[in-house]
PDB file of C-alpha atoms in Angstrom:
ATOM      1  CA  UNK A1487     -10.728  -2.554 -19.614  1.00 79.00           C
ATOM      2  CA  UNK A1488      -7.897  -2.146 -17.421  1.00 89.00           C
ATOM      3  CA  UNK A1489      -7.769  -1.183 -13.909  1.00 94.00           C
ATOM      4  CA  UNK A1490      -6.024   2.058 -13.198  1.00 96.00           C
ATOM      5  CA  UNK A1491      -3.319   2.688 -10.244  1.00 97.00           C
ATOM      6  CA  UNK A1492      -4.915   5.633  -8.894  1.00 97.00           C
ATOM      7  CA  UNK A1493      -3.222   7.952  -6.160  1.00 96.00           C
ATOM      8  CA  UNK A1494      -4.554  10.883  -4.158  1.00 93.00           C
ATOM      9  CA  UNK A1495      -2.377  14.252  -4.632  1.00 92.00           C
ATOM     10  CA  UNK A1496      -2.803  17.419  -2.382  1.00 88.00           C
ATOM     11  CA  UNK A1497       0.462  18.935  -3.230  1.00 88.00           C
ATOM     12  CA  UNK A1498       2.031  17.456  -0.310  1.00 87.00           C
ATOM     13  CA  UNK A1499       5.912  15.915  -0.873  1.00 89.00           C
ATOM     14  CA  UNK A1500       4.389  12.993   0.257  1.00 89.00           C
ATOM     15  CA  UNK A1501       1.585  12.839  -2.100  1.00 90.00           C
ATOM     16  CA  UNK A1502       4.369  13.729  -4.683  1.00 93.00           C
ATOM     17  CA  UNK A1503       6.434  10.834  -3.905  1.00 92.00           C
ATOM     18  CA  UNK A1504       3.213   8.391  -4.150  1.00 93.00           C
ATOM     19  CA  UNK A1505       2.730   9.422  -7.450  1.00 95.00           C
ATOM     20  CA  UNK A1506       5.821   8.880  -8.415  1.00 95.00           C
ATOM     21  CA  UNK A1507       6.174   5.416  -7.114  1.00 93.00           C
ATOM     22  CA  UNK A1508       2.486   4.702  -8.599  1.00 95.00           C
ATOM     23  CA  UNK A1509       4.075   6.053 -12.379  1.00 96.00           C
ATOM     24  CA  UNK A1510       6.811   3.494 -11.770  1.00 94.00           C
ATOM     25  CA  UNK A1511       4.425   0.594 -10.682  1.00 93.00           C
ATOM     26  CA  UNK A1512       2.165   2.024 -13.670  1.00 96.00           C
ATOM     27  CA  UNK A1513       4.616   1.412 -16.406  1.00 94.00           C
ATOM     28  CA  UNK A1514       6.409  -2.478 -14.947  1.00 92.00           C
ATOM     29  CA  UNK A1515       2.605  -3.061 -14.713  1.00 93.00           C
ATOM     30  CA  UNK A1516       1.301  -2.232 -18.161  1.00 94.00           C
ATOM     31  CA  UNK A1517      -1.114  -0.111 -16.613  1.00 96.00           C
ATOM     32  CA  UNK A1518      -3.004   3.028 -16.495  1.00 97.00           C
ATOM     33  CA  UNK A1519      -2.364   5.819 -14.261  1.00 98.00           C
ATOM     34  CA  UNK A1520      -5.014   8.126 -12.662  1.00 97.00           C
ATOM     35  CA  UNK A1521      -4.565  11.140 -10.351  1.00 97.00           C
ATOM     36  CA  UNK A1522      -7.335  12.484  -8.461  1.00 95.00           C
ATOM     37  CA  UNK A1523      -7.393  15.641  -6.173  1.00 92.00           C
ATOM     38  CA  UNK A1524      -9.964  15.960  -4.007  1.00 86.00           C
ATOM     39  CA  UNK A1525     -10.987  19.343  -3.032  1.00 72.00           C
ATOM     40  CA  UNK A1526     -13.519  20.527  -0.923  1.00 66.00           C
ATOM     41  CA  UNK A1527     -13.931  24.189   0.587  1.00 56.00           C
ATOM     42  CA  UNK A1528     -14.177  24.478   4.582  1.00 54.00           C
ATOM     43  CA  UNK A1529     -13.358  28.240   5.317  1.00 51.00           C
ATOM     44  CA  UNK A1530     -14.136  27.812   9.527  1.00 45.00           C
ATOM     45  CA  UNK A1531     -10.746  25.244   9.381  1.00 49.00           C
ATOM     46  CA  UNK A1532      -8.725  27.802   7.776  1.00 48.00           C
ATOM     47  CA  UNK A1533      -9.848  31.403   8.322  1.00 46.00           C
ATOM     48  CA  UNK A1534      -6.634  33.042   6.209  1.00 48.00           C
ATOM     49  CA  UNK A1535      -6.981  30.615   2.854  1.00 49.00           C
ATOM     50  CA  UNK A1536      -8.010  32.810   0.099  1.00 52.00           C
ATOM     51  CA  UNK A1537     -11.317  32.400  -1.682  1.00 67.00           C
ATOM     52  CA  UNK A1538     -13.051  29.764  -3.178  1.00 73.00           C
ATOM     53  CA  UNK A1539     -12.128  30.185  -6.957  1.00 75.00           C
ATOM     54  CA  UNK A1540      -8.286  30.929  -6.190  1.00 78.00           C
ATOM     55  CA  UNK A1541      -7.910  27.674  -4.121  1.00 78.00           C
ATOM     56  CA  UNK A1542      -9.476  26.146  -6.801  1.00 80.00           C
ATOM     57  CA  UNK A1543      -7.550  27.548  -9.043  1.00 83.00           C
ATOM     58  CA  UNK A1544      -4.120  26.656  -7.173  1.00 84.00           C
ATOM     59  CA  UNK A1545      -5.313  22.760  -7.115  1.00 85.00           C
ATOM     60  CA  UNK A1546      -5.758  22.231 -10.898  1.00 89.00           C
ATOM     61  CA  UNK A1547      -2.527  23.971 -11.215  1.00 91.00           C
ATOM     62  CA  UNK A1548      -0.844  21.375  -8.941  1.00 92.00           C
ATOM     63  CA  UNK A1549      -2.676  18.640 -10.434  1.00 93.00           C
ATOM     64  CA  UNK A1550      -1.362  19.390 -14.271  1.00 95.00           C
ATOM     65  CA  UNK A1551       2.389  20.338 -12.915  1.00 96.00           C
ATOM     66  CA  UNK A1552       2.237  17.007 -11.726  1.00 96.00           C
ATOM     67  CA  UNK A1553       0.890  15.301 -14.760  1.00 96.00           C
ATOM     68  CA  UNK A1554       3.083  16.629 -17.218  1.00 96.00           C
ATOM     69  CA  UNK A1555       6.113  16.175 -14.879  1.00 96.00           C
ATOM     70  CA  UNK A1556       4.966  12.163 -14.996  1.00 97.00           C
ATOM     71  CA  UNK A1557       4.361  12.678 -18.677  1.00 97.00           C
ATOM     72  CA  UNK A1558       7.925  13.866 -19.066  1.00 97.00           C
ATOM     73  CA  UNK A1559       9.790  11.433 -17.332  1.00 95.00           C
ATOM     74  CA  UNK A1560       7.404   8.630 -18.143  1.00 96.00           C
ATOM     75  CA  UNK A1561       6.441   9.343 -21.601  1.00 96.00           C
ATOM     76  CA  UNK A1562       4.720   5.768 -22.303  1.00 95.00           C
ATOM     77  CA  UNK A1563       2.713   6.120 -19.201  1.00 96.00           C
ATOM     78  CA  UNK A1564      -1.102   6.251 -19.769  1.00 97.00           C
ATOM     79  CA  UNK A1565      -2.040   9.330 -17.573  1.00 97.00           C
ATOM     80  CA  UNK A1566      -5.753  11.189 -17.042  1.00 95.00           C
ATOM     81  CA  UNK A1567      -6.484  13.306 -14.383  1.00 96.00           C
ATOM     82  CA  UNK A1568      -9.461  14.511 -12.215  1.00 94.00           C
ATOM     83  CA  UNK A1569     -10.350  17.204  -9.507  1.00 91.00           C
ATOM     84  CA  UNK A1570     -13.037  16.438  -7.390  1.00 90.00           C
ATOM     85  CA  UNK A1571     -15.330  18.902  -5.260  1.00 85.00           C
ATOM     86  CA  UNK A1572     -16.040  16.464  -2.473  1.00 87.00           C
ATOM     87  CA  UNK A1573     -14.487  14.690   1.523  1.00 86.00           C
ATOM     88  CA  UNK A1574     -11.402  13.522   0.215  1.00 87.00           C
ATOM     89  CA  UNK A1575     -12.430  10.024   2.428  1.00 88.00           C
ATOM     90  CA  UNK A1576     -15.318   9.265  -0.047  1.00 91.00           C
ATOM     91  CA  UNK A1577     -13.635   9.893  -3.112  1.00 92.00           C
ATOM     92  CA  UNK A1578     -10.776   8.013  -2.300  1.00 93.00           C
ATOM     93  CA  UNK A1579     -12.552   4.726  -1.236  1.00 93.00           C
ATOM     94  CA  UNK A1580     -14.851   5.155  -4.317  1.00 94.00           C
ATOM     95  CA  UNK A1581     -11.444   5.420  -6.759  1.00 94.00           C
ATOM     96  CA  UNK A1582      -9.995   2.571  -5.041  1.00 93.00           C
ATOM     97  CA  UNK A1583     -13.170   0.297  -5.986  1.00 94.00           C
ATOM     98  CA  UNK A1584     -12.045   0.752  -9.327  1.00 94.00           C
ATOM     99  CA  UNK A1585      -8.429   0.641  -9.499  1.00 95.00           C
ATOM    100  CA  UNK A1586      -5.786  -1.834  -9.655  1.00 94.00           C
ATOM    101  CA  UNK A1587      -4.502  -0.317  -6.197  1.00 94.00           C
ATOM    102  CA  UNK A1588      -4.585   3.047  -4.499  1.00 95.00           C
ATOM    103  CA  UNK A1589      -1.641   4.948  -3.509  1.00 94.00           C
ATOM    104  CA  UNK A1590      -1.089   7.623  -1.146  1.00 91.00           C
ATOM    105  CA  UNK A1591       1.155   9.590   0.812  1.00 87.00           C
ATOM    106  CA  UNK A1592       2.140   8.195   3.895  1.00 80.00           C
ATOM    107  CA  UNK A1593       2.076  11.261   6.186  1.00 68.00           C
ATOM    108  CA  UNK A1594       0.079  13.923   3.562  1.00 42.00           C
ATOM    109  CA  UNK A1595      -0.587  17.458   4.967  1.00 46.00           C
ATOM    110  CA  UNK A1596      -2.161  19.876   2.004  1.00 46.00           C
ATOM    111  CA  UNK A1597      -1.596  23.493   2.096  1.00 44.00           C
ATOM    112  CA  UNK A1598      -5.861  24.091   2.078  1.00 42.00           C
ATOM    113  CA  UNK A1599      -8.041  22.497   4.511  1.00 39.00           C
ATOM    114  CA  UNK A1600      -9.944  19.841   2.998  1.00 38.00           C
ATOM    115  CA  UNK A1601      -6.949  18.309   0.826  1.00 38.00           C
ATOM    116  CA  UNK A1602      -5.724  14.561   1.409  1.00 43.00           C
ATOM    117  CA  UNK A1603      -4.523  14.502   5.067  1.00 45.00           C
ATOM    118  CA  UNK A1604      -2.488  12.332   7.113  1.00 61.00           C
ATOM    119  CA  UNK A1605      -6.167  11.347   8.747  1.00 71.00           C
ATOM    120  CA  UNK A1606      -7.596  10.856   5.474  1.00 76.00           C
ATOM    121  CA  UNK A1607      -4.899   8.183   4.726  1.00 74.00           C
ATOM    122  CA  UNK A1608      -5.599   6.735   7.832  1.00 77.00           C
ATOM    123  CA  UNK A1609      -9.532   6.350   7.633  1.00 81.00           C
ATOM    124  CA  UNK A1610      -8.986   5.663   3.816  1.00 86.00           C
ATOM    125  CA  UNK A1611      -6.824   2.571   4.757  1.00 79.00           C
ATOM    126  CA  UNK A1612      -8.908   1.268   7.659  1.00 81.00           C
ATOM    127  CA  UNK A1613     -12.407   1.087   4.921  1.00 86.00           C
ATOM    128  CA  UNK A1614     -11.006   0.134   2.356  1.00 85.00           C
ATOM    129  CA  UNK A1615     -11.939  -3.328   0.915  1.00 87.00           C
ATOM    130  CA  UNK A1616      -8.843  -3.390  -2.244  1.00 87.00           C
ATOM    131  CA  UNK A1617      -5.494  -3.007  -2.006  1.00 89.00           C
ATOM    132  CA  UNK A1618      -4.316   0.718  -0.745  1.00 90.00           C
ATOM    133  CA  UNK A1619       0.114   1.320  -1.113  1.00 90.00           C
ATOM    134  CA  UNK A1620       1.548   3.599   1.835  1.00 87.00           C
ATOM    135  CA  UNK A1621       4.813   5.667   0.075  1.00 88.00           C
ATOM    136  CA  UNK A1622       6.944   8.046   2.641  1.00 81.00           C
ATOM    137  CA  UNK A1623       8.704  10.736   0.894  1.00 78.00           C
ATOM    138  CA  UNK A1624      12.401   9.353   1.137  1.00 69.00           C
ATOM    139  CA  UNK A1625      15.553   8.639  -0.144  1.00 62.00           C
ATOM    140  CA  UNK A1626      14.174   5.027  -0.037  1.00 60.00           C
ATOM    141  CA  UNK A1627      10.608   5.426  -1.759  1.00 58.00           C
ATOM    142  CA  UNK A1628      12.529   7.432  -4.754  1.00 57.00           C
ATOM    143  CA  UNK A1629      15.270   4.900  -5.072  1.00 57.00           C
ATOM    144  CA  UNK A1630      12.816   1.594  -5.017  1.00 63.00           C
ATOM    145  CA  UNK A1631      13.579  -0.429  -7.861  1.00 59.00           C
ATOM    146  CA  UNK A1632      13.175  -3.932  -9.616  1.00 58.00           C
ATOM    147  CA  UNK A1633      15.756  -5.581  -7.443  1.00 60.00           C
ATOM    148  CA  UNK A1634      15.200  -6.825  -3.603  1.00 72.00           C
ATOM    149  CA  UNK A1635      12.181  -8.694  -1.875  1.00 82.00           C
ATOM    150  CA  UNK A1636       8.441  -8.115  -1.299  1.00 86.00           C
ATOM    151  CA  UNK A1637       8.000  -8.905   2.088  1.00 87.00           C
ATOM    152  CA  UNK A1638       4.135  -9.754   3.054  1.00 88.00           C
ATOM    153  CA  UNK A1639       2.988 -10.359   7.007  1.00 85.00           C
ATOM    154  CA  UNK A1640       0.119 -12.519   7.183  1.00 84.00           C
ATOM    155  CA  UNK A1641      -2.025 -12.988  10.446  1.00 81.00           C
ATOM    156  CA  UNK A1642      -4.928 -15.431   9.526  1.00 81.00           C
ATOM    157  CA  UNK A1643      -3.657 -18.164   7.217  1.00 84.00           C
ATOM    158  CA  UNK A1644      -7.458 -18.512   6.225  1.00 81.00           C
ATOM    159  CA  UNK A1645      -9.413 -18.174   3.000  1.00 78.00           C
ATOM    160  CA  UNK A1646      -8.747 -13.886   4.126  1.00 78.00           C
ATOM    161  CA  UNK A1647      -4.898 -14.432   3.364  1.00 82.00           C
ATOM    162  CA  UNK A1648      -6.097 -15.019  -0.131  1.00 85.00           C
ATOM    163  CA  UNK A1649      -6.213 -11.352  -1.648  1.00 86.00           C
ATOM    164  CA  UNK A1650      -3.348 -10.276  -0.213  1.00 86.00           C
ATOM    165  CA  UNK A1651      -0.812 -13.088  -1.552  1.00 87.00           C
ATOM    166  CA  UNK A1652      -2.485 -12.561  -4.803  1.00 88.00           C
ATOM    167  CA  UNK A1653      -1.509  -8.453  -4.548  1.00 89.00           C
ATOM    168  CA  UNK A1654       2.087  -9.615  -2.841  1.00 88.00           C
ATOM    169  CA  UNK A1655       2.727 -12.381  -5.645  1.00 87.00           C
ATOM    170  CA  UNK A1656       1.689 -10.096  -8.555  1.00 87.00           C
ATOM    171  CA  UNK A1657       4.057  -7.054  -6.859  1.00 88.00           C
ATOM    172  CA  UNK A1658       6.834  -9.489  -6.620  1.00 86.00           C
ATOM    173  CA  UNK A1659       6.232 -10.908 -10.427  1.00 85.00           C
ATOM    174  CA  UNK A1660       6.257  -6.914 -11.659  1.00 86.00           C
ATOM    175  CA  UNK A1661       9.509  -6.619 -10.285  1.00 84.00           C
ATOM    176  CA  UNK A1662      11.210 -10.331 -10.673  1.00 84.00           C
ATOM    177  CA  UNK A1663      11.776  -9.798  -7.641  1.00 84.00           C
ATOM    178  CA  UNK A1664      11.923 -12.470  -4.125  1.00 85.00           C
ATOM    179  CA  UNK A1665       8.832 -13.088  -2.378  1.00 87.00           C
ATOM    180  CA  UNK A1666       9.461 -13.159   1.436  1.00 87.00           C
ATOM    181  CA  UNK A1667       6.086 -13.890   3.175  1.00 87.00           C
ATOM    182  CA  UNK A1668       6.535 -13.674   7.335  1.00 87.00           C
ATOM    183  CA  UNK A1669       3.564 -15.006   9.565  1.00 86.00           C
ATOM    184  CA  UNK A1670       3.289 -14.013  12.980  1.00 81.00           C
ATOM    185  CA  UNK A1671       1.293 -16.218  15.361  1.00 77.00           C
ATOM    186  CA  UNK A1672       0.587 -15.566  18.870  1.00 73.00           C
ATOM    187  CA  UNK A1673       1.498 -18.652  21.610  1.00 69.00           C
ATOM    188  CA  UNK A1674      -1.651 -20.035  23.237  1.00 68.00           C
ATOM    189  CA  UNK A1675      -2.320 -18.938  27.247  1.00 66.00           C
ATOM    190  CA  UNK A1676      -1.141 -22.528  28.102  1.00 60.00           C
ATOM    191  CA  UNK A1677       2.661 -22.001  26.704  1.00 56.00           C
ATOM    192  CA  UNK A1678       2.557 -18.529  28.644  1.00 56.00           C
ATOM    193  CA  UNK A1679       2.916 -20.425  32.053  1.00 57.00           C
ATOM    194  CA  UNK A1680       6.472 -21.519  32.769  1.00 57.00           C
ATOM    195  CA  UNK A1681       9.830 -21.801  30.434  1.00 58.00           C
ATOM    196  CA  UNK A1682       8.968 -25.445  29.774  1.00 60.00           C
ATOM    197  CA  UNK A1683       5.968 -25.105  27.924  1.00 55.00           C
ATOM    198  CA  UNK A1684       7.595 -22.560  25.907  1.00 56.00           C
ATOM    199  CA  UNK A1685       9.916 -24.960  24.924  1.00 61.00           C
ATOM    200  CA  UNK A1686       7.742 -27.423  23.918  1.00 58.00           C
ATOM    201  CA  UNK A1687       6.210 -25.161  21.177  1.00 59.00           C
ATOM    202  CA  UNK A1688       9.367 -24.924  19.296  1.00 60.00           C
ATOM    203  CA  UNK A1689      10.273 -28.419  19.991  1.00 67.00           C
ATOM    204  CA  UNK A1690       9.637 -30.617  16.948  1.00 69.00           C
ATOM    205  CA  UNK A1691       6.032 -31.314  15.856  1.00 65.00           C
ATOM    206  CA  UNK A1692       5.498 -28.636  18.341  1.00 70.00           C
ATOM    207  CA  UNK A1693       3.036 -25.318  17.605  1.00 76.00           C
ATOM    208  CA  UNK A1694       5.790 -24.076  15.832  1.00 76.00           C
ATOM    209  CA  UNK A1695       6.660 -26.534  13.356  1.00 82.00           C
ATOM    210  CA  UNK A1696       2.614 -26.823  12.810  1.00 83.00           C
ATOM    211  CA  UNK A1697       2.792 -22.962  12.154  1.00 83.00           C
ATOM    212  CA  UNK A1698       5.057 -23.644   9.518  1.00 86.00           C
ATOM    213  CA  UNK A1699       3.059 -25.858   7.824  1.00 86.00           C
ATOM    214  CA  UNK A1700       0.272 -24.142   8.048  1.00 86.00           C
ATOM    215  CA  UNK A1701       2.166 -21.138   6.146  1.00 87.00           C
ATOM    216  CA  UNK A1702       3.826 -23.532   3.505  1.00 88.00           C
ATOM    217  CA  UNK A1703       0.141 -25.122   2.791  1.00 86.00           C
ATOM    218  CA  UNK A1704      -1.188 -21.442   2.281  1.00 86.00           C
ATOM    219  CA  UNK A1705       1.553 -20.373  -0.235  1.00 86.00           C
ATOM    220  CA  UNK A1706       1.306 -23.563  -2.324  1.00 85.00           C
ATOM    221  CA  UNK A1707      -1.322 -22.880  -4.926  1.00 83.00           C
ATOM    222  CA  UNK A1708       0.844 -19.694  -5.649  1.00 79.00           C
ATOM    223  CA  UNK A1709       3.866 -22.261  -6.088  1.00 78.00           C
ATOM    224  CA  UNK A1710       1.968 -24.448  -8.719  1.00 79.00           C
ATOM    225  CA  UNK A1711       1.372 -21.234 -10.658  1.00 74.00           C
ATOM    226  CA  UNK A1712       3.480 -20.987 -13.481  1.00 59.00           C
ATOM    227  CA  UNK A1713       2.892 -17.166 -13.764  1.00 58.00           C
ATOM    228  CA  UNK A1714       4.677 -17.066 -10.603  1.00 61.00           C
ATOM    229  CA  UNK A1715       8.633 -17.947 -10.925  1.00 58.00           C
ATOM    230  CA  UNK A1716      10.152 -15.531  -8.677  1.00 57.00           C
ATOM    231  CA  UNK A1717      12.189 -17.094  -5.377  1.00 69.00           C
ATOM    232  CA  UNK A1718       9.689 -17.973  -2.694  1.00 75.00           C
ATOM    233  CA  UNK A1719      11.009 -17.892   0.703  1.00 78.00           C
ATOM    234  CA  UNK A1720       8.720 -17.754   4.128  1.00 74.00           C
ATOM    235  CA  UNK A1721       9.159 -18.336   7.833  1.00 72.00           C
ATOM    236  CA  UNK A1722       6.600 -18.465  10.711  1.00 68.00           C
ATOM    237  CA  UNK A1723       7.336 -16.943  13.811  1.00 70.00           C
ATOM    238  CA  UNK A1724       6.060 -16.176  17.448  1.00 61.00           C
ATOM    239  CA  UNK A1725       5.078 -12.897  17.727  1.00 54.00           C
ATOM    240  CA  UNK A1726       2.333 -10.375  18.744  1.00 40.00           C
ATOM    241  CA  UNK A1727       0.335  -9.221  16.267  1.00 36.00           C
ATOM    242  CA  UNK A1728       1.531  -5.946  16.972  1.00 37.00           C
ATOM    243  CA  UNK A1729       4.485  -6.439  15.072  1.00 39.00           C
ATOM    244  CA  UNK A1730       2.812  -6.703  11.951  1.00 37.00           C
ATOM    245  CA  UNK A1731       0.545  -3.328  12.569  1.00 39.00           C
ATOM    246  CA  UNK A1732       3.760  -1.762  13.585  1.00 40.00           C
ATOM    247  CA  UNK A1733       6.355  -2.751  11.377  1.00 37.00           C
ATOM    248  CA  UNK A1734      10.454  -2.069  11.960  1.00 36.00           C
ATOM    249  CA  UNK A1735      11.295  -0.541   8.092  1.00 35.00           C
ATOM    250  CA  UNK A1736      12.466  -2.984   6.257  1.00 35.00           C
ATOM    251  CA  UNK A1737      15.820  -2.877   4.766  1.00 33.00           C
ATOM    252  CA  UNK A1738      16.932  -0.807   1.804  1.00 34.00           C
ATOM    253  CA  UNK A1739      16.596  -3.936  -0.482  1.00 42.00           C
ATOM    254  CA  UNK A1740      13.470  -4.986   0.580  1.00 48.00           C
ATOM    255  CA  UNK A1741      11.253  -2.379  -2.296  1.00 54.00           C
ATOM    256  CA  UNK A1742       7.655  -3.367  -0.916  1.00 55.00           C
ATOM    257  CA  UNK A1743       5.869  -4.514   2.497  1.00 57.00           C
ATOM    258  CA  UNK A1744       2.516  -5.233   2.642  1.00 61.00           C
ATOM    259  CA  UNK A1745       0.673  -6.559   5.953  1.00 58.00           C
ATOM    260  CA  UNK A1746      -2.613  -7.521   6.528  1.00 56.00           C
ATOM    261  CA  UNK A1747      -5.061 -10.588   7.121  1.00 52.00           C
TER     262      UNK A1747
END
């Protein structure tokens, strides 16, 4: 059976625009779609929502305007729905053991308390154990196509790099698109104390050069992969690790970035 791309909607623009990057993704991937709402009443967070049944009510409404909007402008897409009474957290990390990938809104804010949140994306993406797809509601996110680069960060070049190059080769594949893989390594204490031992890092044979090796030895069982034609291109660099939790946005032809590891 396949694995569905599953997203979290709460009527948000955000959660909007994750759907309708996951539809695209959906349909270069040959795979199902699922939507899930989850819903959950808390009247002592919002004292003026209405009751229980019209809240209720409003959700499945959202939910189906949204499905047969992706129907319509996706009409080979395989779509199902499903509204679920419980934490939005839960559900969400319990969809995303199933699915292919789980995508959400990157800054979500429902109109009913107890709706995908911005915090629910956040503790959603820091438990999860598969892959989970950030999409901002942008000119960017609704112009992403099959042209540019997936760019993936890697930290640990270790056996934990694994299922992320496998999600980063597959995205690039979808779209026959350039893989750009970037990983950022921090210099030892001893190359902290004086300009000369900073030179000597990127001198050759130096930590940097080993870095690179080190990168170009993790990517090569991708390259003997025949599934996997697209361009390969990757650098290793000195840098904290911060700049992979906090990305700069990547350029308009760069369609996906995933970090990890």
């Amino acid at each position: 059976m396949l694995r569905p791309i599953t997203v979290g909607l709460d009527g948000s623009p955000e959660s909007l625009a994750a759907a309708d990057w996951a539809a695209r993704e959906a349909q270069r991937r040959g795979l199902p779609l699922h939507l899930v709402n989850a819903w959950i009443w808390q009247p002592h967070d919002m004292p003026v929502a209405e009751d229980l049944n019209a809240q209720k009510r409003w959700a499945l409404s959202m939910l189906r305007e949204s499905e047969q909007d992706l129907r319509a402008r996706y009409p080979q897409l395989t779509i199902d729905t499903e509204q679920v009474s419980e934490p939005a957290t839960e559900v969400l990390l319990g969809r995303a053991e199933k699915a292919e990938m789980l995508v959400l809104g990157s800054s979500g804010h429902g109109a009913i308390a107890g709706f995908l949140l911005g915090s629910v994306g956040q503790h959603v993406l820091a438990k999860a154990q598969h892959p989970v797809v950030m999409v901002r509601a942008n000119t960017r996110s609704a112009a992403e196509g099959d042209t540019g680069e997936v760019v993936v960060g890697l930290q640990d070049l270790g056996s934990q790099a694994g299922p992320l190059l496998e999600f980063a080769f597959h995205a690039a594949a979808a779209r026959g698109a350039t893989l750009r893989a970037v990983h950022a390594w921090d210099l030892p204490p001893l190359y902290r104390r004086g300009p000369e031992a900073g030179q000597a890092a990127v001198e050759p044979g130096g930590l940097a050069e080993q870095q690179e090796k080190a990168l170009s030895a993790a990517l090569q069982p991708w390259r003997e992969q025949g599934e996997f034609n697209q361009s390969l291109q990757h650098r290793a660099v000195a840098a904290s690790v911060a700049a992979l939790r906090r990305p700069r946005p990547v350029s308009a032809n760069r369609g996906f970035f995933g970090a990890g590891c």
